Amino acid sequence: MLEDDHFQRWFSEAQDGLVRYAYLCCGDRDHAEELVADSVARLWPTWRSGRVQNPDGYVRRIIANKLTDTRRRAAVRRRV
């Protein structure tokens, strides 16, 4: 339970900054919020295992990777 509370506290403090970062990366507020939600969901199992030292950086890397993958797939579709 303590772990869940710590995660909730971290997320409530970091959420606005993460959404701003995602918005700067993608330029769409709704998409930015989706990216943050998906990325935080992907963070949770790693958080529970205790392997995350810098959750903000970890989530920002997930956001960047998701955007890169999405843009790469779109470019491949256009070429094909």
Coordinates of C-alpha atoms in Angstrom, one line a residue:
M1 CA 0.0 0.0 0.0
L2 CA 2.8 2.4 0.8
E3 CA 4.3 1.8 -2.6
D4 CA 1.0 2.7 -4.3
D5 CA 0.8 5.9 -2.2
H6 CA 4.3 6.9 -3.2
F7 CA 3.5 6.3 -6.9
Q8 CA 0.3 8.3 -6.6
R9 CA 2.2 11.2 -4.9
W10 CA 5.0 11.1 -7.5
F11 CA 2.5 11.1 -10.4
S12 CA 0.4 14.0 -9.0
E13 CA 3.5 16.1 -8.7
A14 CA 5.0 15.1 -12.1
Q15 CA 1.9 14.9 -14.3
D16 CA 1.8 18.6 -15.5
G17 CA 5.5 18.6 -16.4
L18 CA 5.2 15.3 -18.2
V19 CA 2.2 16.5 -20.2
R20 CA 4.0 19.7 -21.1
Y21 CA 7.0 17.7 -22.3
A22 CA 4.8 15.4 -24.4
Y23 CA 3.0 18.4 -25.8
L24 CA 6.3 19.9 -26.8
C25 CA 7.2 16.7 -28.5
C26 CA 3.9 16.1 -30.4
G27 CA 2.1 19.5 -30.6
D28 CA -1.3 18.1 -29.6
R29 CA -2.7 18.4 -26.0
D30 CA -5.0 15.3 -26.3
H31 CA -2.3 13.2 -27.8
A32 CA 0.2 14.4 -25.1
E33 CA -2.2 13.3 -22.3
E34 CA -2.6 9.9 -24.0
L35 CA 1.1 9.5 -24.3
V36 CA 1.6 10.3 -20.6
A37 CA -1.1 7.9 -19.5
D38 CA 0.3 5.1 -21.6
S39 CA 3.8 5.8 -20.5
V40 CA 3.0 5.9 -16.8
A41 CA 1.1 2.6 -17.2
R42 CA 4.3 1.1 -18.7
L43 CA 6.3 2.5 -15.8
W44 CA 4.2 0.9 -13.1
P45 CA 5.6 -2.7 -13.4
T46 CA 9.2 -1.4 -13.3
W47 CA 8.3 0.9 -10.4
R48 CA 6.9 -2.0 -8.4
S49 CA 10.1 -4.0 -9.0
G50 CA 12.2 -1.2 -7.6
R51 CA 14.3 -0.8 -10.6
V52 CA 13.5 2.9 -11.4
Q53 CA 15.9 5.5 -10.0
N54 CA 14.6 8.5 -12.0
P55 CA 10.9 8.0 -12.9
D56 CA 10.6 11.4 -14.6
G57 CA 13.4 10.5 -17.0
Y58 CA 12.1 7.0 -17.5
V59 CA 8.7 8.2 -18.5
R60 CA 10.2 10.9 -20.8
R61 CA 12.2 8.3 -22.5
I62 CA 9.1 6.1 -23.0
I63 CA 7.3 9.1 -24.5
A64 CA 10.1 9.8 -26.9
N65 CA 10.4 6.2 -27.9
K66 CA 6.6 5.9 -28.5
L67 CA 6.6 9.1 -30.7
T68 CA 9.7 7.8 -32.6
D69 CA 8.0 4.5 -33.3
T70 CA 4.7 6.1 -34.4
R71 CA 6.5 8.5 -36.8
R72 CA 8.7 5.7 -38.1
R73 CA 5.6 3.5 -38.8
A74 CA 3.9 6.4 -40.5
A75 CA 6.9 7.0 -42.8
V76 CA 7.1 3.4 -43.7
R77 CA 3.3 3.4 -44.6
R78 CA 3.8 6.4 -46.8
R79 CA 6.7 4.7 -48.6
V80 CA 4.8 1.5 -49.1

